[in-house]
mmCIF file of C-alpha atoms and ligand atoms in Angstrom:
data_model
loop_
_atom_site.group_PDB
_atom_site.id
_atom_site.type_symbol
_atom_site.label_atom_id
_atom_site.label_comp_id
_atom_site.label_asym_id
_atom_site.label_seq_id
_atom_site.Cartn_x
_atom_site.Cartn_y
_atom_site.Cartn_z
ATOM 1 C CA UNK A 1 101.102 -47.514 -106.169
ATOM 2 C CA UNK A 2 101.678 -45.729 -102.871
ATOM 3 C CA UNK A 3 98.517 -43.681 -103.313
ATOM 4 C CA UNK A 4 96.519 -46.834 -104.115
ATOM 5 C CA UNK A 5 97.721 -48.419 -100.845
ATOM 6 C CA UNK A 6 96.911 -45.315 -98.826
ATOM 7 C CA UNK A 7 93.427 -45.066 -100.321
ATOM 8 C CA UNK A 8 92.801 -48.643 -99.422
ATOM 9 C CA UNK A 9 93.971 -48.052 -95.874
ATOM 10 C CA UNK A 10 91.626 -45.073 -95.499
ATOM 11 C CA UNK A 11 88.703 -47.173 -96.765
ATOM 12 C CA UNK A 12 89.471 -49.904 -94.268
ATOM 13 C CA UNK A 13 89.599 -47.485 -91.379
ATOM 14 C CA UNK A 14 86.343 -45.810 -92.477
ATOM 15 C CA UNK A 15 84.435 -49.036 -92.915
ATOM 16 C CA UNK A 16 81.683 -49.559 -90.426
ATOM 17 C CA UNK A 17 78.896 -52.095 -90.094
ATOM 18 C CA UNK A 18 77.223 -54.367 -87.565
ATOM 19 C CA UNK A 19 75.658 -56.541 -90.288
ATOM 20 C CA UNK A 20 77.627 -59.839 -90.393
ATOM 21 C CA UNK A 21 76.964 -60.395 -94.128
ATOM 22 C CA UNK A 22 78.182 -56.961 -95.033
ATOM 23 C CA UNK A 23 81.392 -57.470 -92.964
ATOM 24 C CA UNK A 24 82.075 -60.805 -94.666
ATOM 25 C CA UNK A 25 81.540 -59.205 -98.116
ATOM 26 C CA UNK A 26 84.026 -56.543 -97.167
ATOM 27 C CA UNK A 27 86.563 -59.142 -95.973
ATOM 28 C CA UNK A 28 86.333 -61.076 -99.249
ATOM 29 C CA UNK A 29 86.644 -57.847 -101.258
ATOM 30 C CA UNK A 30 89.807 -56.804 -99.446
ATOM 31 C CA UNK A 31 91.537 -59.970 -98.209
ATOM 32 C CA UNK A 32 89.979 -62.677 -100.419
ATOM 33 C CA UNK A 33 91.994 -64.572 -103.068
ATOM 34 C CA UNK A 34 90.801 -62.209 -105.805
ATOM 35 C CA UNK A 35 90.712 -59.402 -103.331
ATOM 36 C CA UNK A 36 92.220 -55.843 -103.616
ATOM 37 C CA UNK A 37 95.192 -56.785 -101.378
ATOM 38 C CA UNK A 38 96.260 -59.552 -103.687
ATOM 39 C CA UNK A 39 95.972 -57.099 -106.681
ATOM 40 C CA UNK A 40 98.381 -54.870 -104.869
ATOM 41 C CA UNK A 41 100.754 -57.754 -104.141
ATOM 42 C CA UNK A 42 100.759 -58.606 -107.930
ATOM 43 C CA UNK A 43 101.813 -55.031 -108.686
ATOM 44 C CA UNK A 44 104.362 -55.267 -105.895
ATOM 45 C CA UNK A 45 106.262 -57.996 -107.813
ATOM 46 C CA UNK A 46 107.011 -55.443 -110.536
ATOM 47 C CA UNK A 47 108.255 -52.747 -108.174
ATOM 48 C CA UNK A 48 111.926 -51.612 -108.323
ATOM 49 C CA UNK A 49 114.048 -53.340 -105.543
ATOM 50 C CA UNK A 50 114.960 -50.039 -103.775
ATOM 51 C CA UNK A 51 111.248 -49.277 -103.237
ATOM 52 C CA UNK A 52 110.351 -52.829 -101.982
ATOM 53 C CA UNK A 53 111.232 -52.221 -98.365
ATOM 54 C CA UNK A 54 109.039 -49.167 -97.914
ATOM 55 C CA UNK A 55 106.095 -50.442 -99.941
ATOM 56 C CA UNK A 56 106.340 -53.915 -98.340
ATOM 57 C CA UNK A 57 105.949 -52.381 -94.877
ATOM 58 C CA UNK A 58 102.948 -50.375 -96.025
ATOM 59 C CA UNK A 59 101.274 -53.458 -97.481
ATOM 60 C CA UNK A 60 101.758 -55.397 -94.238
ATOM 61 C CA UNK A 61 100.158 -52.452 -92.422
ATOM 62 C CA UNK A 62 97.159 -52.558 -94.628
ATOM 63 C CA UNK A 63 96.790 -56.302 -94.110
ATOM 64 C CA UNK A 64 96.921 -56.131 -90.292
ATOM 65 C CA UNK A 65 94.651 -53.055 -90.271
ATOM 66 C CA UNK A 66 92.063 -54.901 -92.467
ATOM 67 C CA UNK A 67 92.268 -58.071 -90.294
ATOM 68 C CA UNK A 68 91.879 -56.208 -87.061
ATOM 69 C CA UNK A 69 89.077 -53.911 -88.286
ATOM 70 C CA UNK A 70 87.093 -56.898 -89.579
ATOM 71 C CA UNK A 71 87.588 -58.899 -86.361
ATOM 72 C CA UNK A 72 86.478 -55.918 -84.242
ATOM 73 C CA UNK A 73 83.394 -55.339 -86.285
ATOM 74 C CA UNK A 74 82.535 -59.119 -86.185
ATOM 75 C CA UNK A 75 82.750 -59.109 -82.398
ATOM 76 C CA UNK A 76 80.560 -55.961 -82.229
ATOM 77 C CA UNK A 77 78.023 -57.596 -84.514
ATOM 78 C CA UNK A 78 77.882 -60.679 -82.309
ATOM 79 C CA UNK A 79 77.411 -58.571 -79.190
ATOM 80 C CA UNK A 80 74.591 -56.563 -80.842
ATOM 81 C CA UNK A 81 72.874 -59.776 -81.717
ATOM 82 C CA UNK A 82 73.078 -60.892 -78.105
ATOM 83 C CA UNK A 83 71.864 -57.603 -76.576
ATOM 84 C CA UNK A 84 68.052 -58.001 -76.855
ATOM 85 C CA UNK A 85 68.209 -61.412 -75.240
ATOM 86 C CA UNK A 86 70.360 -59.987 -72.457
ATOM 87 C CA UNK A 87 67.820 -57.241 -71.880
ATOM 88 C CA UNK A 88 64.953 -59.744 -71.626
ATOM 89 C CA UNK A 89 66.881 -61.853 -69.149
ATOM 90 C CA UNK A 90 66.085 -65.386 -68.272
ATOM 91 C CA UNK A 91 63.625 -66.496 -70.961
ATOM 92 C CA UNK A 92 62.463 -69.526 -68.930
ATOM 93 C CA UNK A 93 61.365 -67.448 -65.922
ATOM 94 C CA UNK A 94 57.550 -67.384 -65.416
ATOM 95 C CA UNK A 95 55.982 -64.072 -66.606
ATOM 96 C CA UNK A 96 54.911 -61.477 -64.075
ATOM 97 C CA UNK A 97 51.126 -61.076 -63.641
ATOM 98 C CA UNK A 98 49.477 -57.909 -64.870
ATOM 99 C CA UNK A 99 47.612 -56.352 -61.914
ATOM 100 C CA UNK A 100 43.918 -55.929 -62.619
ATOM 101 C CA UNK A 101 42.729 -52.322 -62.125
ATOM 102 C CA UNK A 102 39.681 -51.524 -59.978
ATOM 103 C CA UNK A 103 36.679 -49.420 -60.730
ATOM 104 C CA UNK A 104 36.547 -45.932 -59.277
ATOM 105 C CA UNK A 105 34.162 -45.815 -56.301
ATOM 106 C CA UNK A 106 32.095 -43.115 -58.016
ATOM 107 C CA UNK A 107 31.641 -45.400 -61.035
ATOM 108 C CA UNK A 108 30.725 -48.261 -58.798
ATOM 109 C CA UNK A 109 27.983 -46.246 -57.079
ATOM 110 C CA UNK A 110 26.770 -44.634 -60.306
ATOM 111 C CA UNK A 111 26.431 -48.165 -61.900
ATOM 112 C CA UNK A 112 24.678 -49.521 -58.866
ATOM 113 C CA UNK A 113 22.134 -46.630 -58.803
ATOM 114 C CA UNK A 114 21.481 -46.863 -62.582
ATOM 115 C CA UNK A 115 21.107 -50.671 -62.189
ATOM 116 C CA UNK A 116 18.469 -50.326 -59.440
ATOM 117 C CA UNK A 117 16.367 -47.913 -61.570
ATOM 118 C CA UNK A 118 16.795 -50.116 -64.700
ATOM 119 C CA UNK A 119 15.086 -52.892 -62.750
ATOM 120 C CA UNK A 120 12.125 -50.507 -62.412
ATOM 121 C CA UNK A 121 12.023 -49.892 -66.190
ATOM 122 C CA UNK A 122 14.101 -46.715 -66.405
ATOM 123 C CA UNK A 123 16.444 -46.233 -69.347
ATOM 124 C CA UNK A 124 19.649 -44.159 -69.318
ATOM 125 C CA UNK A 125 19.528 -40.683 -70.871
ATOM 126 C CA UNK A 126 22.461 -38.314 -71.285
ATOM 127 C CA UNK A 127 23.052 -34.705 -72.291
ATOM 128 C CA UNK A 128 25.803 -32.197 -72.951
ATOM 129 C CA UNK A 129 28.005 -30.784 -70.159
ATOM 130 C CA UNK A 130 28.062 -27.478 -71.935
ATOM 131 C CA UNK A 131 24.540 -26.130 -72.019
ATOM 132 C CA UNK A 132 22.514 -23.033 -72.642
ATOM 133 C CA UNK A 133 20.389 -21.068 -70.283
ATOM 134 C CA UNK A 134 17.172 -22.598 -71.506
ATOM 135 C CA UNK A 135 17.984 -26.241 -70.676
ATOM 136 C CA UNK A 136 19.575 -25.511 -67.284
ATOM 137 C CA UNK A 137 17.312 -22.809 -65.964
ATOM 138 C CA UNK A 138 14.474 -21.316 -68.068
ATOM 139 C CA UNK A 139 12.794 -24.495 -69.126
ATOM 140 C CA UNK A 140 12.921 -25.666 -65.512
ATOM 141 C CA UNK A 141 10.910 -22.751 -64.275
ATOM 142 C CA UNK A 142 13.786 -20.751 -62.678
ATOM 143 C CA UNK A 143 12.751 -17.193 -62.471
ATOM 144 C CA UNK A 144 15.160 -14.700 -64.165
ATOM 145 C CA UNK A 145 16.465 -13.453 -60.777
ATOM 146 C CA UNK A 146 17.092 -16.860 -59.238
ATOM 147 C CA UNK A 147 20.432 -16.889 -57.402
ATOM 148 C CA UNK A 148 21.523 -20.173 -59.018
ATOM 149 C CA UNK A 149 21.942 -18.287 -62.263
ATOM 150 C CA UNK A 150 24.478 -16.102 -60.506
ATOM 151 C CA UNK A 151 28.132 -15.920 -61.498
ATOM 152 C CA UNK A 152 28.913 -17.152 -57.957
ATOM 153 C CA UNK A 153 27.374 -20.510 -58.729
ATOM 154 C CA UNK A 154 27.590 -21.048 -62.462
ATOM 155 C CA UNK A 155 30.599 -21.264 -64.720
ATOM 156 C CA UNK A 156 29.688 -19.195 -67.730
ATOM 157 C CA UNK A 157 31.517 -19.759 -71.078
ATOM 158 C CA UNK A 158 29.693 -16.966 -72.916
ATOM 159 C CA UNK A 159 27.249 -14.248 -71.877
ATOM 160 C CA UNK A 160 24.347 -13.193 -74.076
ATOM 161 C CA UNK A 161 23.245 -15.620 -75.206
ATOM 162 C CA UNK A 162 24.310 -17.533 -72.142
ATOM 163 C CA UNK A 163 26.428 -20.636 -72.665
ATOM 164 C CA UNK A 164 27.450 -22.361 -69.463
ATOM 165 C CA UNK A 165 28.543 -25.575 -67.775
ATOM 166 C CA UNK A 166 25.452 -27.324 -66.449
ATOM 167 C CA UNK A 167 25.019 -26.949 -62.720
ATOM 168 C CA UNK A 168 22.675 -29.945 -62.408
ATOM 169 C CA UNK A 169 21.589 -32.959 -64.459
ATOM 170 C CA UNK A 170 18.047 -31.693 -64.365
ATOM 171 C CA UNK A 171 18.843 -30.181 -67.791
ATOM 172 C CA UNK A 172 18.708 -33.771 -69.166
ATOM 173 C CA UNK A 173 14.961 -33.777 -68.141
ATOM 174 C CA UNK A 174 14.436 -31.000 -70.654
ATOM 175 C CA UNK A 175 16.423 -32.580 -73.381
ATOM 176 C CA UNK A 176 14.473 -35.854 -72.852
ATOM 177 C CA UNK A 177 11.028 -34.116 -72.948
ATOM 178 C CA UNK A 178 12.113 -32.420 -76.198
ATOM 179 C CA UNK A 179 12.632 -35.793 -77.874
ATOM 180 C CA UNK A 180 10.225 -38.219 -76.232
ATOM 181 C CA UNK A 181 6.505 -38.354 -75.734
ATOM 182 C CA UNK A 182 5.101 -39.752 -72.428
ATOM 183 C CA UNK A 183 5.328 -42.300 -70.951
ATOM 184 C CA UNK A 184 8.885 -41.196 -70.083
ATOM 185 C CA UNK A 185 10.966 -43.027 -67.610
ATOM 186 C CA UNK A 186 14.667 -42.008 -67.628
ATOM 187 C CA UNK A 187 17.631 -42.155 -65.288
ATOM 188 C CA UNK A 188 20.261 -39.500 -66.129
ATOM 189 C CA UNK A 189 23.796 -39.719 -64.806
ATOM 190 C CA UNK A 190 26.333 -37.010 -65.492
ATOM 191 C CA UNK A 191 29.019 -34.543 -64.397
ATOM 192 C CA UNK A 192 27.924 -31.131 -63.179
ATOM 193 C CA UNK A 193 29.892 -28.006 -62.421
ATOM 194 C CA UNK A 194 29.503 -25.299 -59.761
ATOM 195 C CA UNK A 195 31.749 -22.429 -58.788
ATOM 196 C CA UNK A 196 32.322 -23.591 -55.245
ATOM 197 C CA UNK A 197 35.342 -23.566 -52.983
ATOM 198 C CA UNK A 198 36.842 -27.002 -52.727
ATOM 199 C CA UNK A 199 36.476 -28.575 -49.260
ATOM 200 C CA UNK A 200 35.881 -31.996 -47.588
ATOM 201 C CA UNK A 201 32.199 -31.697 -48.522
ATOM 202 C CA UNK A 202 32.142 -29.738 -51.847
ATOM 203 C CA UNK A 203 33.905 -29.707 -55.148
ATOM 204 C CA UNK A 204 33.500 -27.686 -58.333
ATOM 205 C CA UNK A 205 33.056 -30.776 -60.407
ATOM 206 C CA UNK A 206 30.832 -33.569 -59.119
ATOM 207 C CA UNK A 207 28.348 -36.139 -60.285
ATOM 208 C CA UNK A 208 24.583 -36.244 -60.135
ATOM 209 C CA UNK A 209 21.907 -38.744 -61.108
ATOM 210 C CA UNK A 210 18.598 -37.437 -62.149
ATOM 211 C CA UNK A 211 15.392 -39.404 -62.531
ATOM 212 C CA UNK A 212 12.228 -38.462 -64.366
ATOM 213 C CA UNK A 213 8.928 -40.345 -64.760
ATOM 214 C CA UNK A 214 5.963 -38.924 -66.668
ATOM 215 C CA UNK A 215 2.783 -40.674 -67.477
ATOM 216 C CA UNK A 216 -0.987 -40.398 -66.931
ATOM 217 C CA UNK A 217 -1.948 -40.533 -63.288
ATOM 218 C CA UNK A 218 1.563 -40.519 -61.711
ATOM 219 C CA UNK A 219 1.172 -39.578 -58.025
ATOM 220 C CA UNK A 220 3.326 -38.542 -55.042
ATOM 221 C CA UNK A 221 2.651 -42.086 -53.595
ATOM 222 C CA UNK A 222 4.423 -43.556 -56.649
ATOM 223 C CA UNK A 223 7.340 -41.245 -56.044
ATOM 224 C CA UNK A 224 7.613 -42.276 -52.400
ATOM 225 C CA UNK A 225 7.314 -45.998 -53.112
ATOM 226 C CA UNK A 226 9.934 -45.856 -55.887
ATOM 227 C CA UNK A 227 12.371 -44.017 -53.572
ATOM 228 C CA UNK A 228 11.764 -46.452 -50.707
ATOM 229 C CA UNK A 229 12.497 -49.395 -53.075
ATOM 230 C CA UNK A 230 15.696 -47.585 -54.184
ATOM 231 C CA UNK A 231 16.904 -46.979 -50.612
ATOM 232 C CA UNK A 232 16.316 -50.572 -49.642
ATOM 233 C CA UNK A 233 18.201 -51.847 -52.678
ATOM 234 C CA UNK A 234 21.113 -49.472 -52.052
ATOM 235 C CA UNK A 235 21.431 -49.443 -48.286
ATOM 236 C CA UNK A 236 19.779 -52.793 -47.329
ATOM 237 C CA UNK A 237 16.363 -54.145 -46.472
ATOM 238 C CA UNK A 238 16.192 -52.325 -43.087
ATOM 239 C CA UNK A 239 16.623 -48.834 -44.685
ATOM 240 C CA UNK A 240 13.760 -46.370 -44.085
ATOM 241 C CA UNK A 241 13.118 -43.045 -45.728
ATOM 242 C CA UNK A 242 11.415 -39.851 -44.727
ATOM 243 C CA UNK A 243 10.426 -36.813 -46.829
ATOM 244 C CA UNK A 244 10.612 -33.230 -45.657
ATOM 245 C CA UNK A 245 8.918 -30.398 -47.510
ATOM 246 C CA UNK A 246 11.298 -28.287 -49.590
ATOM 247 C CA UNK A 247 11.440 -26.044 -52.542
ATOM 248 C CA UNK A 248 12.757 -26.439 -56.132
ATOM 249 C CA UNK A 249 11.598 -24.293 -58.990
ATOM 250 C CA UNK A 250 10.862 -27.268 -61.243
ATOM 251 C CA UNK A 251 8.839 -29.375 -58.815
ATOM 252 C CA UNK A 252 5.643 -28.717 -56.830
ATOM 253 C CA UNK A 253 5.278 -30.015 -54.209
ATOM 254 C CA UNK A 254 9.025 -30.626 -53.564
ATOM 255 C CA UNK A 255 10.704 -32.675 -50.848
ATOM 256 C CA UNK A 256 14.115 -33.517 -49.503
ATOM 257 C CA UNK A 257 14.601 -37.226 -48.883
ATOM 258 C CA UNK A 258 16.488 -38.670 -45.839
ATOM 259 C CA UNK A 259 17.515 -42.247 -45.431
ATOM 260 C CA UNK A 260 17.916 -43.828 -42.005
ATOM 261 C CA UNK A 261 21.606 -43.725 -41.038
ATOM 262 C CA UNK A 262 23.195 -47.010 -42.066
ATOM 263 C CA UNK A 263 26.133 -46.536 -39.722
ATOM 264 C CA UNK A 264 24.298 -46.290 -36.356
ATOM 265 C CA UNK A 265 21.030 -47.922 -37.502
ATOM 266 C CA UNK A 266 19.154 -44.780 -36.580
ATOM 267 C CA UNK A 267 20.376 -44.428 -33.033
ATOM 268 C CA UNK A 268 22.330 -41.283 -33.789
ATOM 269 C CA UNK A 269 26.059 -40.890 -34.432
ATOM 270 C CA UNK A 270 28.514 -38.227 -35.613
ATOM 271 C CA UNK A 271 27.876 -38.943 -39.342
ATOM 272 C CA UNK A 272 24.172 -38.309 -38.991
ATOM 273 C CA UNK A 273 24.919 -35.616 -36.439
ATOM 274 C CA UNK A 274 22.845 -37.494 -33.816
ATOM 275 C CA UNK A 275 19.638 -37.335 -35.862
ATOM 276 C CA UNK A 276 19.610 -40.902 -37.163
ATOM 277 C CA UNK A 277 18.859 -39.599 -40.702
ATOM 278 C CA UNK A 278 21.060 -38.688 -43.767
ATOM 279 C CA UNK A 279 19.900 -36.418 -46.507
ATOM 280 C CA UNK A 280 20.312 -38.104 -49.917
ATOM 281 C CA UNK A 281 18.318 -36.303 -52.557
ATOM 282 C CA UNK A 282 15.767 -33.749 -53.691
ATOM 283 C CA UNK A 283 12.537 -34.637 -55.439
ATOM 284 C CA UNK A 284 8.978 -33.654 -56.217
ATOM 285 C CA UNK A 285 6.104 -33.681 -58.677
ATOM 286 C CA UNK A 286 7.125 -32.095 -61.928
ATOM 287 C CA UNK A 287 5.760 -28.592 -61.952
ATOM 288 C CA UNK A 288 2.971 -28.168 -64.638
ATOM 289 C CA UNK A 289 4.831 -25.070 -65.971
ATOM 290 C CA UNK A 290 7.814 -27.401 -66.742
ATOM 291 C CA UNK A 291 5.616 -29.895 -68.533
ATOM 292 C CA UNK A 292 3.969 -27.071 -70.555
ATOM 293 C CA UNK A 293 7.283 -25.379 -71.374
ATOM 294 C CA UNK A 294 8.399 -28.639 -72.890
ATOM 295 C CA UNK A 295 5.271 -29.329 -74.942
ATOM 296 C CA UNK A 296 3.617 -31.820 -72.579
ATOM 297 C CA UNK A 297 -0.089 -31.439 -71.846
ATOM 298 C CA UNK A 298 -0.204 -30.980 -68.030
ATOM 299 C CA UNK A 299 -3.985 -31.625 -67.849
ATOM 300 C CA UNK A 300 -3.380 -35.154 -69.153
ATOM 301 C CA UNK A 301 0.074 -36.081 -67.766
ATOM 302 C CA UNK A 302 1.842 -35.762 -64.428
ATOM 303 C CA UNK A 303 5.214 -36.885 -63.280
ATOM 304 C CA UNK A 304 7.826 -36.940 -60.642
ATOM 305 C CA UNK A 305 11.537 -36.150 -60.664
ATOM 306 C CA UNK A 306 14.430 -36.659 -58.284
ATOM 307 C CA UNK A 307 18.107 -35.789 -58.195
ATOM 308 C CA UNK A 308 20.997 -36.938 -56.087
ATOM 309 C CA UNK A 309 24.754 -36.401 -55.733
ATOM 310 C CA UNK A 310 26.815 -39.486 -56.427
ATOM 311 C CA UNK A 311 29.763 -38.394 -54.241
ATOM 312 C CA UNK A 312 27.429 -37.821 -51.316
ATOM 313 C CA UNK A 313 25.882 -41.259 -51.654
ATOM 314 C CA UNK A 314 29.246 -42.921 -52.119
ATOM 315 C CA UNK A 315 30.517 -41.176 -48.957
ATOM 316 C CA UNK A 316 27.556 -42.548 -46.979
ATOM 317 C CA UNK A 317 27.837 -45.979 -48.514
ATOM 318 C CA UNK A 318 31.568 -46.364 -47.944
ATOM 319 C CA UNK A 319 32.020 -44.201 -44.864
ATOM 320 C CA UNK A 320 34.308 -41.769 -46.678
ATOM 321 C CA UNK A 321 34.675 -38.514 -44.729
ATOM 322 C CA UNK A 322 36.480 -36.302 -47.312
ATOM 323 C CA UNK A 323 35.013 -35.875 -50.807
ATOM 324 C CA UNK A 324 38.323 -34.713 -52.162
ATOM 325 C CA UNK A 325 39.720 -38.289 -51.962
ATOM 326 C CA UNK A 326 37.451 -39.199 -54.973
ATOM 327 C CA UNK A 327 39.424 -36.744 -57.157
ATOM 328 C CA UNK A 328 42.992 -37.279 -55.982
ATOM 329 C CA UNK A 329 43.242 -40.769 -57.485
ATOM 330 C CA UNK A 330 45.627 -41.981 -54.761
ATOM 331 C CA UNK A 331 45.912 -45.733 -55.538
ATOM 332 C CA UNK A 332 46.033 -46.517 -51.815
ATOM 333 C CA UNK A 333 42.515 -45.158 -51.554
ATOM 334 C CA UNK A 334 41.262 -46.700 -54.791
ATOM 335 C CA UNK A 335 42.534 -50.140 -54.141
ATOM 336 C CA UNK A 336 40.258 -50.422 -51.134
ATOM 337 C CA UNK A 337 37.398 -50.759 -53.574
ATOM 338 C CA UNK A 338 38.947 -53.647 -55.588
ATOM 339 C CA UNK A 339 36.524 -56.235 -54.190
ATOM 340 C CA UNK A 340 33.396 -54.158 -54.368
ATOM 341 C CA UNK A 341 30.822 -55.337 -56.959
HETATM 342 N N1 DAH B 401 18.699 -30.330 -59.458
HETATM 343 C C1 DAH B 401 18.708 -30.335 -57.937
HETATM 344 C C2 DAH B 401 20.055 -29.903 -57.500
HETATM 345 O O1 DAH B 401 20.929 -29.825 -58.274
HETATM 346 C C3 DAH B 401 18.358 -31.669 -57.455
HETATM 347 C C4 DAH B 401 16.954 -32.012 -57.723
HETATM 348 C C5 DAH B 401 15.983 -31.731 -56.799
HETATM 349 C C6 DAH B 401 16.595 -32.692 -58.886
HETATM 350 C C7 DAH B 401 14.643 -32.082 -57.050
HETATM 351 C C8 DAH B 401 15.268 -32.975 -59.078
HETATM 352 C C9 DAH B 401 14.334 -32.694 -58.158
HETATM 353 O O2 DAH B 401 14.884 -33.626 -60.206
HETATM 354 O O3 DAH B 401 12.961 -33.011 -58.368
HETATM 355 O O4 DAH B 401 20.154 -29.558 -56.358
#
C-alpha cells in the first residue's frame, strides 16, 4: 500500500498541463468520489492499527499535494488565457494608421518620361541586363577596338564568347529590331552597369531610357520636334532645347541635346555652370549599318534614336546635387518625394 501511495504522489508532482479540461479530468481522477485517493482510503480501513499513523500521514500528504498542484495549474491556465489580451492592450483604442510609402524619385521620373513618350505613340520594350557582345556593341556598329568594350568600362561575366552586363539600353534597340518590322516606335527603360568609381555624379549601376523610331521618311526634323515636345512636357512650357554635333557609333549624324536651365531660366547659375544649358541626352539618326545589321532595308527605312540617364534628369528636375542619394535609400531623403505625382 505504501508503494501505491508513493507512486500516486510521484504522478501528482509530475503532472503538468495548462489545458483547463485536462486539469479538471486529472482532479476527478485523483480527488473525485470514485477517484484514486478514495480507493486508497478504502484500503486504509483494512490496515493494521499500528500502521495507521504512518500511512494516514502519507495519505494526507497526497491529498494536500494533489489539491495544491491542481490549484496552481488552474491559476497558470487562467493566466495563459489572459496573456494574449494583455499583449494586445486596450482593445477599444483606435488602431494606428499604416503609413503609405512613397515612390522612389527614380521610378517617378522614369514613369513620367515613359508616359510622355506613350502619348506620342511609343510602347515600352525591355531587354535582359545580362547581354552578349552582339547586342551591346557589334550590332550597334561599335568597331572591335572601341574603348567602351574595354574592361575599364564594361563588367564582363565571361570572355570568349563575351557575356557582359549591358553598359547602355541601346541593346534593347537591337532586340526590338530582331522581333519587329518597321514602323517601330519603342521607349526602353532599364538598368545599366559600368565599371566606374562611385562619386556625386557617377555610379556603377544607373538607369537609362532609350527611344527608337523607325519608319519610311523619318527625318532629323522629326527627331528635333519630338525632343522639344518631350522637354516642354518634362520641364515646362518655357523649356527650350539645343543640339550640338556629337559622335556615337550607332547614329549618323549624332547630337547631344541640352535643355535650357530650369533653375535660372537660362541666365546662368552654378548648376548650369553659367551657360544657361544642361545636357540631358544623346541622339541621332540610326546609322544605316545598324539598320542593315538588324535586317532592315536602309534604302527604304530611316529612323532616329535617343538615350538619356534617368538619375541625371531626376537630379535636374528635383535639384539633387549628389547622385549617391538615390541609392542610399535614406527615408529622410525619400519622404521628400511623397507628394510628387
Ligand atoms: N547609349 C548612349 C550612352 O549610353 C546614349 C545614346 C546616345 C543613345 C545616342 C542613343 C543615341 O540611342 O542615339 O551614352
